[in-house]
Structure formats: C-alpha cells, structure tokens
Short mmCIF file of C-alpha atoms and ligand atoms in Angstrom, two decimals:
data_model
loop_
_atom_site.label_atom_id
_atom_site.label_comp_id
_atom_site.label_asym_id
_atom_site.label_seq_id
_atom_site.Cartn_x
_atom_site.Cartn_y
_atom_site.Cartn_z
CA MET A 1 4.93 10.64 32.35
CA ASP A 2 8.26 9.96 34.29
CA PHE A 3 9.47 7.45 32.27
CA LYS A 4 12.97 7.38 34.17
CA LYS A 5 10.67 5.61 37.07
CA LEU A 6 10.40 1.59 38.20
CA TYR A 7 6.45 1.15 39.81
CA ILE A 8 7.61 -1.08 42.23
CA ASN A 9 5.03 -1.92 45.68
CA GLY A 10 2.49 0.85 44.57
CA SER A 11 5.00 3.52 43.87
CA TRP A 12 7.19 5.01 41.00
CA VAL A 13 10.50 4.69 42.95
CA GLU A 14 14.47 5.13 40.95
CA GLY A 15 16.01 2.16 39.56
CA ALA A 16 18.84 1.08 41.52
CA SER A 17 21.19 1.12 39.34
CA GLY A 18 21.03 5.20 38.45
CA THR A 19 21.32 4.74 34.38
CA TYR A 20 19.50 4.57 31.92
CA ILE A 21 18.36 3.12 27.90
CA GLY A 22 17.43 5.19 25.96
CA VAL A 23 14.51 4.61 23.08
CA GLU A 24 15.31 5.96 19.70
CA ASN A 25 12.08 6.44 17.31
CA PRO A 26 13.74 4.93 14.65
CA ALA A 27 11.19 6.97 11.68
CA THR A 28 14.07 9.94 13.25
CA GLU A 29 16.75 8.58 14.88
CA GLN A 30 15.93 10.19 17.91
CA ILE A 31 16.09 9.24 21.17
CA PHE A 32 12.94 10.90 22.32
CA ALA A 33 12.71 8.70 26.64
CA GLU A 34 15.37 7.46 28.97
CA VAL A 35 13.84 4.77 31.12
CA PRO A 36 15.30 3.26 33.97
CA ALA A 37 18.49 0.12 32.84
CA GLY A 38 17.08 -2.31 35.93
CA THR A 39 19.11 -5.20 37.50
CA ALA A 40 19.17 -8.16 40.07
CA THR A 41 18.00 -5.58 42.63
CA ASP A 42 15.74 -3.98 41.30
CA VAL A 43 13.73 -7.95 40.58
CA GLU A 44 14.24 -9.08 43.53
CA ARG A 45 12.48 -5.86 45.19
CA ALA A 46 9.27 -5.86 42.77
CA SER A 47 9.42 -9.66 42.49
CA LYS A 48 9.86 -9.40 47.23
CA ALA A 49 6.72 -7.22 46.85
CA ALA A 50 4.56 -9.16 44.32
CA GLN A 51 4.89 -12.24 46.95
CA VAL A 52 3.41 -10.27 50.00
CA ALA A 53 1.02 -8.67 47.87
CA PHE A 54 0.44 -12.47 46.09
CA ALA A 55 -0.71 -13.71 50.00
CA TYR A 56 -4.11 -11.00 49.98
CA TRP A 57 -4.34 -11.13 45.89
CA LYS A 58 -5.62 -14.22 45.97
CA ASN A 59 -7.70 -14.55 48.36
CA VAL A 60 -10.13 -11.43 46.51
CA PRO A 61 -12.76 -13.38 44.96
CA VAL A 62 -13.29 -12.82 40.66
CA SER A 63 -15.59 -10.46 41.03
CA GLU A 64 -13.92 -8.03 42.84
CA ARG A 65 -10.77 -8.35 40.91
CA MET A 66 -12.89 -8.21 37.61
CA ALA A 67 -14.06 -4.84 39.25
CA TYR A 68 -10.30 -3.75 39.74
CA MET A 69 -10.04 -4.09 36.11
CA GLN A 70 -12.57 -2.52 34.98
CA ARG A 71 -11.87 0.32 36.85
CA MET A 72 -7.84 0.17 35.45
CA LEU A 73 -9.83 -0.14 31.12
CA ASP A 74 -11.20 3.15 31.63
CA ILE A 75 -9.11 5.07 32.79
CA PHE A 76 -6.53 3.67 30.78
CA THR A 77 -8.47 3.82 27.95
CA THR A 78 -8.44 7.62 28.71
CA MET A 79 -4.69 7.51 27.83
CA LYS A 80 -5.47 6.76 23.97
CA ALA A 81 -3.96 9.93 22.50
CA ASP A 82 -0.64 9.09 24.78
CA LEU A 83 -0.58 5.60 23.95
CA VAL A 84 -1.22 6.31 20.46
CA GLN A 85 1.74 8.52 20.25
CA VAL A 86 4.48 6.55 22.31
CA THR A 87 3.69 3.81 19.93
CA ILE A 88 3.81 5.42 16.46
CA GLN A 89 7.50 7.88 17.85
CA GLU A 90 8.79 3.91 19.85
CA LEU A 91 8.13 0.99 17.12
CA GLY A 92 7.14 3.80 13.42
CA ALA A 93 4.39 1.96 13.03
CA PRO A 94 2.15 3.90 11.28
CA VAL A 95 -0.26 5.94 12.88
CA GLN A 96 -4.30 4.53 11.52
CA PHE A 97 -2.51 0.44 12.46
CA ALA A 98 -0.85 2.43 15.91
CA ARG A 99 -5.03 3.85 16.87
CA THR A 100 -6.50 0.23 16.02
CA ALA A 101 -4.53 -3.04 16.27
CA GLN A 102 -2.14 -1.54 18.46
CA ILE A 103 -4.31 0.27 21.10
CA GLU A 104 -7.87 0.52 20.95
CA TYR A 105 -7.97 -3.77 20.43
CA GLN A 106 -5.48 -4.25 23.35
CA PHE A 107 -8.82 -2.16 24.76
CA THR A 108 -11.48 -4.84 23.80
CA ARG A 109 -8.69 -7.38 24.55
CA ILE A 110 -8.51 -6.30 28.19
CA GLN A 111 -12.41 -6.12 28.17
CA SER A 112 -12.44 -9.66 26.90
CA TYR A 113 -11.17 -10.63 29.70
CA ILE A 114 -13.14 -9.30 32.02
CA ASP A 115 -15.75 -10.73 30.36
CA LEU A 116 -14.33 -14.17 30.52
CA ALA A 117 -13.06 -13.90 34.23
CA GLU A 118 -16.38 -15.17 35.18
CA LYS A 119 -17.16 -17.61 33.63
CA ALA A 120 -13.50 -19.30 34.44
CA PRO A 121 -14.70 -23.23 35.54
CA LEU A 122 -12.41 -22.59 38.73
CA GLU A 123 -14.13 -25.17 41.00
CA GLU A 124 -15.55 -28.54 39.09
CA LYS A 125 -17.57 -30.95 41.28
CA LEU A 126 -15.98 -34.97 40.19
CA PRO A 127 -17.86 -37.55 41.84
CA GLN A 128 -15.51 -37.92 45.02
CA SER A 129 -13.65 -34.75 45.10
CA THR A 130 -13.81 -30.76 44.27
CA VAL A 131 -11.18 -29.26 41.69
CA TYR A 132 -10.08 -25.71 42.45
CA ARG A 133 -7.65 -23.43 39.91
CA GLU A 134 -5.57 -22.01 41.88
CA PRO A 135 -4.09 -19.22 40.83
CA VAL A 136 -0.30 -20.03 39.83
CA GLY A 137 2.13 -17.12 42.52
CA VAL A 138 4.27 -14.52 40.69
CA VAL A 139 3.96 -14.17 37.15
CA GLY A 140 7.87 -12.74 35.32
CA CYS A 141 6.04 -11.29 32.13
CA ILE A 142 9.24 -11.23 29.40
CA THR A 143 7.72 -9.55 26.27
CA PRO A 144 9.03 -8.13 23.25
CA TRP A 145 8.31 -5.19 20.78
CA ASN A 146 6.68 -6.07 17.82
CA TYR A 147 3.19 -5.38 19.77
CA PRO A 148 4.77 -3.27 22.70
CA LEU A 149 0.95 -3.38 24.66
CA GLY A 150 -1.28 -6.57 23.01
CA GLN A 151 2.17 -8.55 24.08
CA ILE A 152 1.30 -7.56 27.91
CA VAL A 153 -1.86 -7.60 27.70
CA GLN A 154 -1.93 -11.15 26.83
CA LYS A 155 -0.23 -11.93 30.15
CA VAL A 156 -0.84 -9.33 32.73
CA VAL A 157 -4.81 -8.84 32.90
CA PRO A 158 -5.34 -12.90 32.50
CA ALA A 159 -2.52 -13.63 35.36
CA ILE A 160 -3.87 -10.38 37.58
CA LEU A 161 -7.83 -11.26 37.33
CA MET A 162 -6.95 -15.46 37.80
CA GLY A 163 -5.87 -14.01 41.48
CA ASN A 164 -1.88 -14.13 40.40
CA THR A 165 0.46 -10.73 40.96
CA VAL A 166 3.56 -9.53 38.25
CA VAL A 167 6.83 -8.54 37.67
CA LEU A 168 7.28 -6.78 33.80
CA LYS A 169 9.09 -6.84 31.90
CA PRO A 170 8.89 -5.35 28.46
CA SER A 171 11.12 -5.00 25.07
CA GLN A 172 13.70 -2.46 25.92
CA TYR A 173 13.08 -1.74 22.58
CA THR A 174 9.37 -0.50 23.06
CA PRO A 175 9.30 -0.40 26.86
CA LEU A 176 6.72 3.06 27.08
CA THR A 177 2.82 1.54 26.92
CA ALA A 178 3.82 -0.37 29.86
CA PHE A 179 4.55 3.21 31.96
CA TYR A 180 0.63 4.36 31.18
CA LEU A 181 0.06 1.04 32.11
CA ALA A 182 0.93 0.75 35.96
CA GLU A 183 -0.26 4.16 36.11
CA ALA A 184 -3.98 2.86 35.63
CA PHE A 185 -2.93 0.23 37.61
CA HIS A 186 -2.14 2.59 39.90
CA GLN A 187 -4.60 5.03 39.59
CA ALA A 188 -7.12 2.32 39.57
CA GLY A 189 -6.55 1.70 43.53
CA PHE A 190 -4.66 -2.10 42.96
CA PRO A 191 -3.16 -2.89 45.86
CA ALA A 192 0.45 -2.02 46.62
CA GLY A 193 2.44 -5.29 44.63
CA VAL A 194 0.20 -6.75 42.42
CA PHE A 195 1.37 -5.30 39.62
CA ASN A 196 5.58 -4.19 39.18
CA LEU A 197 7.21 -2.77 36.71
CA VAL A 198 11.09 -3.24 35.72
CA THR A 199 12.04 -2.34 32.55
CA GLY A 200 15.86 -3.31 31.29
CA ARG A 201 17.36 -5.15 29.14
CA GLY A 202 17.26 -8.87 28.20
CA GLY A 203 20.63 -9.80 29.13
CA ASP A 204 20.58 -8.08 31.98
CA ILE A 205 17.49 -8.51 34.07
CA GLY A 206 15.46 -11.09 31.96
CA ASP A 207 17.11 -14.50 32.95
CA VAL A 208 17.70 -12.85 36.23
CA ILE A 209 13.32 -12.98 36.28
CA ALA A 210 12.97 -16.50 35.02
CA GLU A 211 15.50 -17.48 38.53
CA GLN A 212 14.54 -14.86 40.38
CA ASP A 213 13.44 -17.17 43.70
CA GLU A 214 10.08 -15.86 44.52
CA ILE A 215 8.60 -16.12 40.39
CA ASP A 216 6.57 -19.03 40.14
CA MET A 217 5.68 -17.75 36.33
CA ILE A 218 7.56 -17.32 33.25
CA SER A 219 5.51 -15.96 30.91
CA PHE A 220 7.56 -15.19 27.20
CA THR A 221 7.04 -13.71 24.49
CA GLY A 222 9.52 -13.19 22.33
CA SER A 223 12.10 -14.98 19.81
CA THR A 224 12.33 -19.14 19.79
CA PRO A 225 15.88 -18.85 20.89
CA ALA A 226 15.73 -16.36 23.70
CA GLY A 227 12.56 -18.55 25.06
CA ILE A 228 14.29 -21.54 24.82
CA SER A 229 17.49 -19.77 26.74
CA VAL A 230 14.37 -18.56 28.37
CA GLY A 231 12.92 -21.70 29.45
CA ARG A 232 15.68 -23.43 30.37
CA LEU A 233 16.75 -21.50 33.74
CA ALA A 234 13.21 -21.11 34.25
CA LEU A 235 13.12 -25.08 34.40
CA GLN A 236 16.48 -25.55 36.09
CA HIS A 237 13.57 -24.07 39.23
CA LEU A 238 10.34 -25.64 38.03
CA LYS A 239 8.82 -22.81 37.62
CA ARG A 240 6.23 -23.51 35.70
CA ILE A 241 6.28 -21.68 31.61
CA SER A 242 4.01 -20.69 28.68
CA MET A 243 6.41 -19.71 25.76
CA GLU A 244 5.08 -17.30 23.06
CA LEU A 245 7.82 -17.68 20.40
CA GLY A 246 8.68 -17.15 16.66
CA GLY A 247 6.72 -18.19 13.29
CA LYS A 248 7.63 -18.69 9.75
CA SER A 249 3.38 -19.33 9.11
CA PRO A 250 2.01 -20.97 5.26
CA CYS A 251 -0.59 -19.28 3.37
CA ILE A 252 -2.58 -21.85 1.08
CA ILE A 253 -4.39 -20.78 -2.15
CA LEU A 254 -6.65 -23.77 -3.44
CA GLN A 255 -6.72 -24.11 -6.95
CA GLY A 256 -9.75 -22.22 -8.13
CA ALA A 257 -10.16 -19.87 -5.08
CA ASP A 258 -10.43 -15.84 -5.35
CA TYR A 259 -7.16 -15.34 -5.86
CA GLU A 260 -6.85 -11.50 -5.46
CA ARG A 261 -9.66 -11.29 -1.90
CA ALA A 262 -6.35 -14.49 -1.23
CA ILE A 263 -3.59 -12.02 -2.33
CA ARG A 264 -5.19 -9.43 -0.55
CA MET A 265 -5.73 -10.98 2.95
CA CYS A 266 -2.33 -12.70 2.37
CA PHE A 267 -0.43 -9.09 2.21
CA ASN A 268 -2.93 -7.94 5.17
CA SER A 269 -0.39 -10.41 6.97
CA ILE A 270 3.03 -9.39 5.62
CA PHE A 271 3.14 -6.64 5.07
CA LEU A 272 1.31 -5.20 7.99
CA ASN A 273 3.54 -3.89 11.13
CA SER A 274 5.62 -4.27 8.49
CA GLY A 275 6.25 -8.31 8.63
CA GLN A 276 7.37 -8.10 12.21
CA THR A 277 4.19 -9.71 12.96
CA CYS A 278 4.35 -13.09 14.89
CA THR A 279 1.71 -13.96 12.96
CA ALA A 280 2.82 -12.67 9.38
CA LEU A 281 2.01 -15.17 6.70
CA SER A 282 5.34 -15.13 5.55
CA ARG A 283 5.02 -18.10 2.92
CA LEU A 284 2.66 -18.31 0.34
CA LEU A 285 2.16 -21.89 -1.33
CA ILE A 286 -0.20 -21.37 -4.64
CA PRO A 287 -0.89 -23.90 -7.39
CA TYR A 288 2.08 -24.30 -9.80
CA ALA A 289 -0.20 -23.80 -13.07
CA HIS A 290 -2.01 -20.42 -12.35
CA LYS A 291 1.34 -19.27 -11.45
CA ASP A 292 1.75 -16.37 -14.06
CA GLU A 293 -1.83 -15.71 -13.07
CA ILE A 294 -1.30 -15.14 -9.26
CA LYS A 295 2.17 -13.33 -9.99
CA GLN A 296 0.68 -10.51 -12.33
CA LEU A 297 -2.46 -10.20 -9.10
CA LEU A 298 1.36 -9.80 -6.59
CA CYS A 299 3.18 -7.22 -8.51
CA ARG A 300 -0.34 -4.88 -9.36
CA ILE A 301 -1.69 -5.45 -5.53
CA ALA A 302 1.61 -4.62 -3.23
CA LYS A 303 1.52 -1.39 -5.94
CA GLU A 304 -0.85 -0.27 -4.11
CA TYR A 305 0.90 -0.02 -0.47
CA VAL A 306 2.72 3.40 0.88
CA VAL A 307 5.68 3.72 2.32
CA GLY A 308 6.28 6.60 4.63
CA GLU A 309 6.06 8.63 7.64
CA PRO A 310 4.53 6.92 10.95
CA THR A 311 2.82 10.36 10.84
CA ARG A 312 0.90 10.35 7.99
CA GLU A 313 -2.22 9.53 7.73
CA ASP A 314 -2.11 7.63 4.11
CA VAL A 315 0.75 5.78 5.24
CA GLN A 316 0.91 1.67 5.92
CA LEU A 317 4.20 0.64 6.46
CA GLY A 318 5.75 2.86 8.66
CA THR A 319 9.54 2.10 10.24
CA VAL A 320 10.72 -1.17 10.94
CA ALA A 321 11.33 -1.15 14.77
CA SER A 322 15.13 -0.21 15.04
CA ALA A 323 18.39 -0.52 12.82
CA ARG A 324 19.02 -3.77 13.86
CA GLN A 325 15.90 -5.00 12.52
CA PHE A 326 16.63 -2.97 9.19
CA LYS A 327 20.25 -5.38 9.25
CA THR A 328 18.89 -7.95 9.81
CA ILE A 329 15.86 -7.76 6.38
CA ARG A 330 18.60 -6.73 4.76
CA ALA A 331 20.64 -9.61 5.06
CA TYR A 332 18.08 -12.15 4.80
CA VAL A 333 17.26 -10.14 1.55
CA GLU A 334 20.53 -10.34 0.52
CA GLN A 335 20.98 -14.35 1.23
CA GLY A 336 17.27 -14.45 -0.47
CA ILE A 337 19.15 -13.39 -3.86
CA ARG A 338 22.20 -15.61 -3.58
CA GLN A 339 20.39 -18.87 -3.11
CA GLY A 340 18.74 -17.81 -6.55
CA ALA A 341 14.72 -16.43 -5.74
CA THR A 342 13.58 -13.94 -8.11
CA LEU A 343 12.78 -10.19 -6.48
CA LEU A 344 9.08 -10.24 -8.23
CA VAL A 345 8.65 -6.68 -5.96
CA GLY A 346 10.58 -4.60 -3.80
CA GLU A 347 14.93 -3.99 -4.30
CA VAL A 348 17.43 -4.70 -1.05
CA PRO A 349 16.69 -2.13 1.66
CA GLN A 350 17.99 0.74 1.26
CA LYS A 351 18.75 3.20 3.74
CA THR A 352 17.33 7.14 3.56
CA ALA A 353 18.82 10.08 4.81
CA VAL A 354 17.08 9.10 8.06
CA GLY A 355 14.46 6.52 9.45
CA TYR A 356 14.78 2.91 9.20
CA TYR A 357 12.74 2.47 5.80
CA VAL A 358 11.62 -0.93 3.81
CA LYS A 359 9.29 -2.03 1.45
CA PRO A 360 7.32 -4.76 0.40
CA THR A 361 8.94 -7.34 -1.29
CA ILE A 362 7.80 -10.16 -2.80
CA PHE A 363 10.42 -13.49 -3.41
CA THR A 364 9.04 -16.36 -6.23
CA ASP A 365 11.06 -19.04 -7.59
CA VAL A 366 11.15 -20.03 -3.72
CA THR A 367 11.79 -23.26 -2.72
CA ASN A 368 11.32 -24.67 0.63
CA ASP A 369 15.13 -25.11 1.77
CA MET A 370 16.49 -21.80 1.39
CA THR A 371 16.82 -19.75 4.30
CA ILE A 372 14.03 -17.27 3.46
CA ALA A 373 12.04 -20.23 3.83
CA ARG A 374 12.84 -21.21 6.61
CA GLU A 375 14.02 -18.42 8.85
CA GLU A 376 11.61 -15.77 9.83
CA ILE A 377 12.40 -12.54 8.53
CA PHE A 378 10.85 -10.59 10.55
CA GLY A 379 10.46 -8.17 7.85
CA PRO A 380 7.93 -7.25 4.44
CA VAL A 381 9.14 -10.15 3.70
CA LEU A 382 7.10 -12.28 1.33
CA CYS A 383 8.09 -15.79 0.17
CA VAL A 384 6.74 -17.21 -2.78
CA LEU A 385 6.33 -20.49 -2.96
CA THR A 386 4.58 -23.04 -6.22
CA TYR A 387 2.84 -26.76 -5.04
CA GLN A 388 1.61 -29.07 -7.84
CA THR A 389 -1.40 -31.14 -5.72
CA GLU A 390 -2.98 -30.39 -2.62
CA ASP A 391 -0.53 -32.95 -0.31
CA GLU A 392 2.59 -31.25 -2.49
CA ALA A 393 0.68 -28.12 -0.61
CA ILE A 394 0.51 -29.43 3.07
CA ARG A 395 3.64 -30.32 2.85
CA ILE A 396 4.90 -27.93 2.50
CA ALA A 397 3.67 -26.03 4.81
CA ASN A 398 4.05 -28.42 7.05
CA ASP A 399 7.52 -29.37 6.47
CA THR A 400 9.18 -26.25 9.08
CA THR A 401 9.94 -26.01 13.13
CA PHE A 402 7.58 -23.42 13.42
CA GLY A 403 3.18 -23.74 14.05
CA LEU A 404 2.15 -20.85 14.61
CA SER A 405 -0.61 -19.31 12.27
CA GLY A 406 -2.06 -20.20 8.80
CA ALA A 407 -4.17 -19.43 6.21
CA VAL A 408 -5.99 -21.05 3.62
CA TRP A 409 -8.00 -20.01 0.72
CA GLY A 410 -10.70 -21.82 -0.97
CA PRO A 411 -13.13 -22.44 -3.27
CA THR A 412 -15.50 -23.21 -0.40
CA LYS A 413 -14.99 -22.55 3.12
CA ALA A 414 -15.64 -26.17 3.34
CA GLU A 415 -12.97 -26.46 1.08
CA ALA A 416 -10.33 -24.81 2.79
CA ILE A 417 -11.23 -26.61 6.19
CA ARG A 418 -10.44 -30.40 5.07
CA ILE A 419 -7.02 -28.94 4.39
CA ALA A 420 -6.79 -26.14 7.29
CA ARG A 421 -7.27 -29.49 9.51
CA ASN A 422 -3.69 -30.72 8.10
CA ILE A 423 -2.12 -28.12 8.52
CA ARG A 424 -0.22 -28.40 12.16
CA THR A 425 -0.05 -25.00 13.22
CA GLY A 426 -2.18 -23.11 16.28
CA ASN A 427 -4.26 -21.41 14.39
CA VAL A 428 -5.29 -20.92 10.81
CA TYR A 429 -8.05 -18.39 9.17
CA ILE A 430 -10.30 -19.79 6.54
CA ASN A 431 -10.86 -17.71 4.18
CA ASP A 432 -11.64 -13.81 5.02
CA GLY A 433 -11.95 -15.15 8.63
CA PRO A 434 -11.34 -12.54 11.28
CA ARG A 435 -9.58 -13.40 14.31
CA ASP A 436 -11.67 -13.81 17.45
CA VAL A 437 -10.04 -12.46 20.49
CA THR A 438 -12.17 -15.24 22.89
CA ALA A 439 -10.32 -18.28 20.72
CA PRO A 440 -6.74 -19.91 22.29
CA PHE A 441 -3.67 -18.65 20.64
CA GLY A 442 -0.28 -20.52 20.44
CA GLY A 443 2.19 -21.91 18.91
CA PHE A 444 2.36 -26.57 18.16
CA LYS A 445 6.15 -27.11 17.27
CA GLU A 446 8.57 -24.73 18.19
CA SER A 447 6.80 -21.79 18.10
CA GLY A 448 5.40 -21.56 21.62
CA LEU A 449 4.14 -23.62 25.58
CA GLY A 450 0.82 -22.73 25.99
CA ARG A 451 -2.07 -21.05 25.54
CA GLU A 452 -2.80 -17.16 25.42
CA GLY A 453 -6.19 -15.72 24.92
CA GLY A 454 -10.06 -16.41 25.83
CA MET A 455 -10.53 -19.36 28.70
CA ASP A 456 -7.58 -20.88 27.98
CA GLY A 457 -5.33 -17.61 28.35
CA LEU A 458 -7.13 -16.92 31.73
CA LEU A 459 -6.32 -21.19 32.48
CA GLU A 460 -2.58 -20.78 31.80
CA PHE A 461 -2.26 -18.72 35.11
CA THR A 462 -4.39 -21.01 37.18
CA GLU A 463 -2.73 -24.61 38.78
CA PRO A 464 -5.48 -27.07 39.45
CA GLN A 465 -6.03 -28.35 43.73
CA ALA A 466 -7.99 -30.80 44.00
CA LEU A 467 -9.87 -32.01 47.33
CA PHE A 468 -11.16 -35.36 47.85
CA ASP A 469 -14.26 -34.75 49.68
CA ALA A 470 -15.97 -37.30 48.58
CA GLY A 471 -17.56 -34.93 45.66
CA GLU A 472 -20.90 -35.48 45.00
CA ILE A 473 -21.73 -38.35 46.57
CA GLY A 474 -20.63 -37.45 49.84
P1 LIG B 1 13.56 -11.38 21.79
O1 LIG B 1 13.77 -12.94 22.06
O2 LIG B 1 14.67 -10.43 21.55
O3 LIG B 1 13.52 -9.89 23.01
C1 LIG B 1 11.40 -11.02 24.16
C2 LIG B 1 12.25 -9.90 25.48
O4 LIG B 1 12.06 -10.36 25.86
C3 LIG B 1 12.25 -8.95 25.02
O5 LIG B 1 12.09 -8.60 26.77
C4 LIG B 1 13.80 -9.38 26.08
O6 LIG B 1 14.44 -7.96 26.18
C5 LIG B 1 14.07 -10.38 26.05
N1 LIG B 1 14.94 -11.32 26.15
C6 LIG B 1 16.18 -11.55 24.73
N2 LIG B 1 16.76 -12.18 25.10
C7 LIG B 1 16.52 -12.38 26.55
C8 LIG B 1 18.01 -13.98 26.95
N3 LIG B 1 18.95 -14.30 26.55
N4 LIG B 1 17.34 -13.83 28.17
C9 LIG B 1 16.46 -13.20 28.81
N5 LIG B 1 15.33 -12.21 28.49
C10 LIG B 1 15.76 -12.09 27.32
O7 LIG B 1 12.00 -11.07 21.03
P2 LIG B 1 12.15 -9.79 19.94
O8 LIG B 1 12.86 -9.05 18.78
O9 LIG B 1 11.93 -8.68 21.12
O10 LIG B 1 10.89 -10.08 19.46
C11 LIG B 1 10.46 -10.56 18.06
C12 LIG B 1 10.02 -12.42 19.02
O11 LIG B 1 8.72 -12.26 19.44
C13 LIG B 1 9.89 -12.71 17.39
O12 LIG B 1 10.01 -14.58 17.05
C14 LIG B 1 7.87 -12.76 17.35
O13 LIG B 1 8.26 -13.72 16.46
C15 LIG B 1 8.09 -13.21 18.60
N6 LIG B 1 6.95 -12.91 19.22
C16 LIG B 1 6.06 -14.24 19.28
C17 LIG B 1 3.99 -13.60 19.71
C18 LIG B 1 3.52 -15.18 19.85
O14 LIG B 1 2.20 -14.58 20.46
N7 LIG B 1 4.18 -16.00 19.49
C19 LIG B 1 3.70 -12.72 19.48
C20 LIG B 1 4.80 -11.92 19.37
C21 LIG B 1 6.35 -11.56 19.03
#
C-alpha cells in the first residue's frame, strides 16, 4: 500500500504540500510509515469532487448503494491481515484485540448498516403530506486515533448508504486503515468523488473542513474541547453537526451483586485498549459496607492482566498510543496521588527503554471532586468510589459533565434496570449484557450530539423533506 497519496475524486493523487507526517509505532518508537500532510488546497479539491458526485449519488437507489457497499465489504475483508498488522503498528494494540474488536467487529458493523439500510424509513405518508428522508449532502468526517477503523466506519458507511458523499480526515496518529478502506471503495467501483480521503493534522485541516463551503455536515469524533471548537466553526455556517465526544463513565455495583463477575466486566472495559476507549468504565462505584471484600477482588483479578509487546498473543494491554498519551496518563496518576487517592494497584507509569507501556492502575479512596474522577484520563486507570445508599450511587454517577456510557450490576437484572433508568448516559450495560451493534450509540451532556449505530446512525445522515401532496387522503 502506498501511504503517500491522498484519495480524491476516484484516484490516488499527490498532496499539494509535498510534505508528510510520520506515523510512529508506539511499541518500537520507530516511524514506519508516512502520510501526506494535507492542506486547505487538498480539502477544497476533495470537497468539490464530493459535491459534484453528490448530484449523482443521491439519486442512486438505496438497493444499488447497498450492492456497492456489499462489494466494498467483500473486498475489504480480504485485507484483514494487513488491517490487523497496521493497527498493531500504529496504535500499539495487542494482536488479539486488534484482530477482534478493532477489525472483525468493524466488518460486522458494516454488514449491519448494509442490512439495516433496506429498512430505513425514507418515505412516510402522513394524512396530508409525504415526508422523504433526503441525504444531507457532503459530509466531512473527522475521526480520532483510539479505534481508528471503527470510528471511520461509524460515519462513512451510513453516510454513503444514505446517499451522501464524504471527505474523511482520520487522526494523524493512526491514519493507515483508512487507506485500505479507500482502496476497497476504489476496487468496488464506487463513482468518483463519493468517498475522498485527506490526511493531515487537526489544527491544519480539521478547521478547514469545518468551514469548507461545499461541506454540508460535520461528523466529528474526538475530545470534547476539539469537538466544541469544530462545532463552533461549523455552526457559523449552520452546517449540520454530529458529535461523539469524551466520557467518564460510571459502573455501579449494587449490594448483593456477583462482585467478581461485575469487576471482571468493569476491568474488561477500563483495561481494554489500555483504557483508551470513549466508553471506558473509569469510575467504579461500590457499596461502602463491602469495600474490603471488593478491594481484595480488585487486587486479585488485576494480576491476571498481561502487559507486553502488542505482537504477543497472550497480551491484553499493549502500549498506549503515543508518547503524548503516556505523559498525559502519568500526569493524572501523579495528580491522583497528590490529591489524596490511594494507589491500590499499579504505579506512576515508568518509561521502559522502548515503548509506552502503562500497567493497570486502580485508585481507591477517590472522591468525585478529584481531578482523576472528573476528567477523562484515557488510560488504564480506574477510580473506585464508595456509596452508602442507592440514591447516593445515582447522584455520584450523574455528577459529571459527561454522559456517554455506564453500567449497573445488580443481584437481579430487574434491580439493575431500575437503577440504570436513572443514569443520564446514552448507553448503560446491564449485568453481563453485551453491546448491540444495531442500537443507537452516543452521549448525553458534553459527550456529544446525535447518534451513531443502527437505524438512528443511518438517519443521522438524512434530513426530512415534506411534500404537501394531500397525502393518503388526496
Ligand atoms: P482529538 O479531539 O484530539 O482528535 C480527534 C480528531 O480531531 C483528529 O482527527 C484530530 O486531528 C482532529 N482535531 C483535533 N483538534 C482539532 C481542532 N482544533 N480542529 C479540528 N480538528 C481537530 O481526539 P483524540 O485524542 O484523537 O481521541 C480521543 C478522544 O476521542 C477522547 O476524548 C475520546 O473519548 C473521544 N472518542 C469518543 C468516541 C465516541 O464515540 N463518543 C469514540 C472514540 C473516541
């Protein structure tokens, strides 16, 4: 794969700047690939191509768009080995996790969107009118580094299925899977301009995308501050915006629940991807009366997690994504200690000779006003808080500016659901319930605007148009 080109208007082309951004492997600290440092000129070219393509693509029947996408998926799945390899290299993701959650799950997700597209309610008869769901137009997609392919799929696939065209800017830290996706779109024979890829830094071209005249909608996933900045620019032109932002998600263990299973589920969330998951259950709320028993379990189960080279099959935590992320996590751990939390498991991250490794870290004696309980650390750092009553647990869980995800473990499913209905987040896991790819996904409060996933994720990229045609009655 030639990573030094951009994909614009159906062709691989040189970037305007002639300069490149190095992609570092966080486990070897080597630059192993380079991608074009995109500029405003590249964004303009891609957006104009997408605008021209939109005039045609919006009129292609959904069934044909689905057939194009199915062809793309069939080609894309043959690239699996390369996709897994670059995800290990650019993210430091351990091989097992890279293979399953980072890549295979994304194939499932694409298939799910294709299957759902057929059922999208794109035409609705009202008593005196017919309401059509129109595509929004050209969608600028800006994505983060933590699930490089997943966050791209969540935007690009539903947007194109619904008749939009796309300009994608992946994270400059993990841009490589997007090149395989572009090649799969190319080989599937999509009309030129339907999908365009421009790589570059957020500060250089993220803002440009947000303000570009030809772009009608911005679909952004990333940190809350960057989302607010991009959203502000886009709203100056009243572009549609869809935002998937940060989280500080609570996991409540109710008294009498199966503590061991609950802790395992919480660990599988907060230690997954070395804690670099937007939905990571980073605040564990436990009943005060059972804190000693639960602390013992935390220590015992945490020992099972293997940190090591991402290429090893037995490893659960590879490196964190970058030197920048390593320093951020270290600063938070130091701050947690300074503010009086107790380090039950783990240590202040120590730099090894090569690679940015952070061990599972658990703080107890955390209060919800501490910085480590309020801000998104984005590392394998769990804050344990105690509560005396269920009302207090709910209050602590909701006492955050975020509202992305959460979990409740109860002695019964019904008791967990009763508490979950009071949690102000877009998703709540109930006991060991798995994630549903067809359900809407997104955040309350400062965790975002809009939804991805399932039918809501498809309709996010449409606008209703009502024709007053006297409807059914006429
Ligand atoms: P980030 O905000 O730094 O970057 C995200 C994207 O925006 C990148 O492509 C980046 O180049 C671009 N960007 C950054 N600053 C910009 C600016 N000022 N103007 C325009 N574009 C800009 O986020 P990140 O560090 O890549 O990712 C981690 C964050 O993403 C975490 O906060 C995490 O919770 C969030 N996230 C949310 C979801 C979700 O679905 N809610 C999913 C994954 C990640």
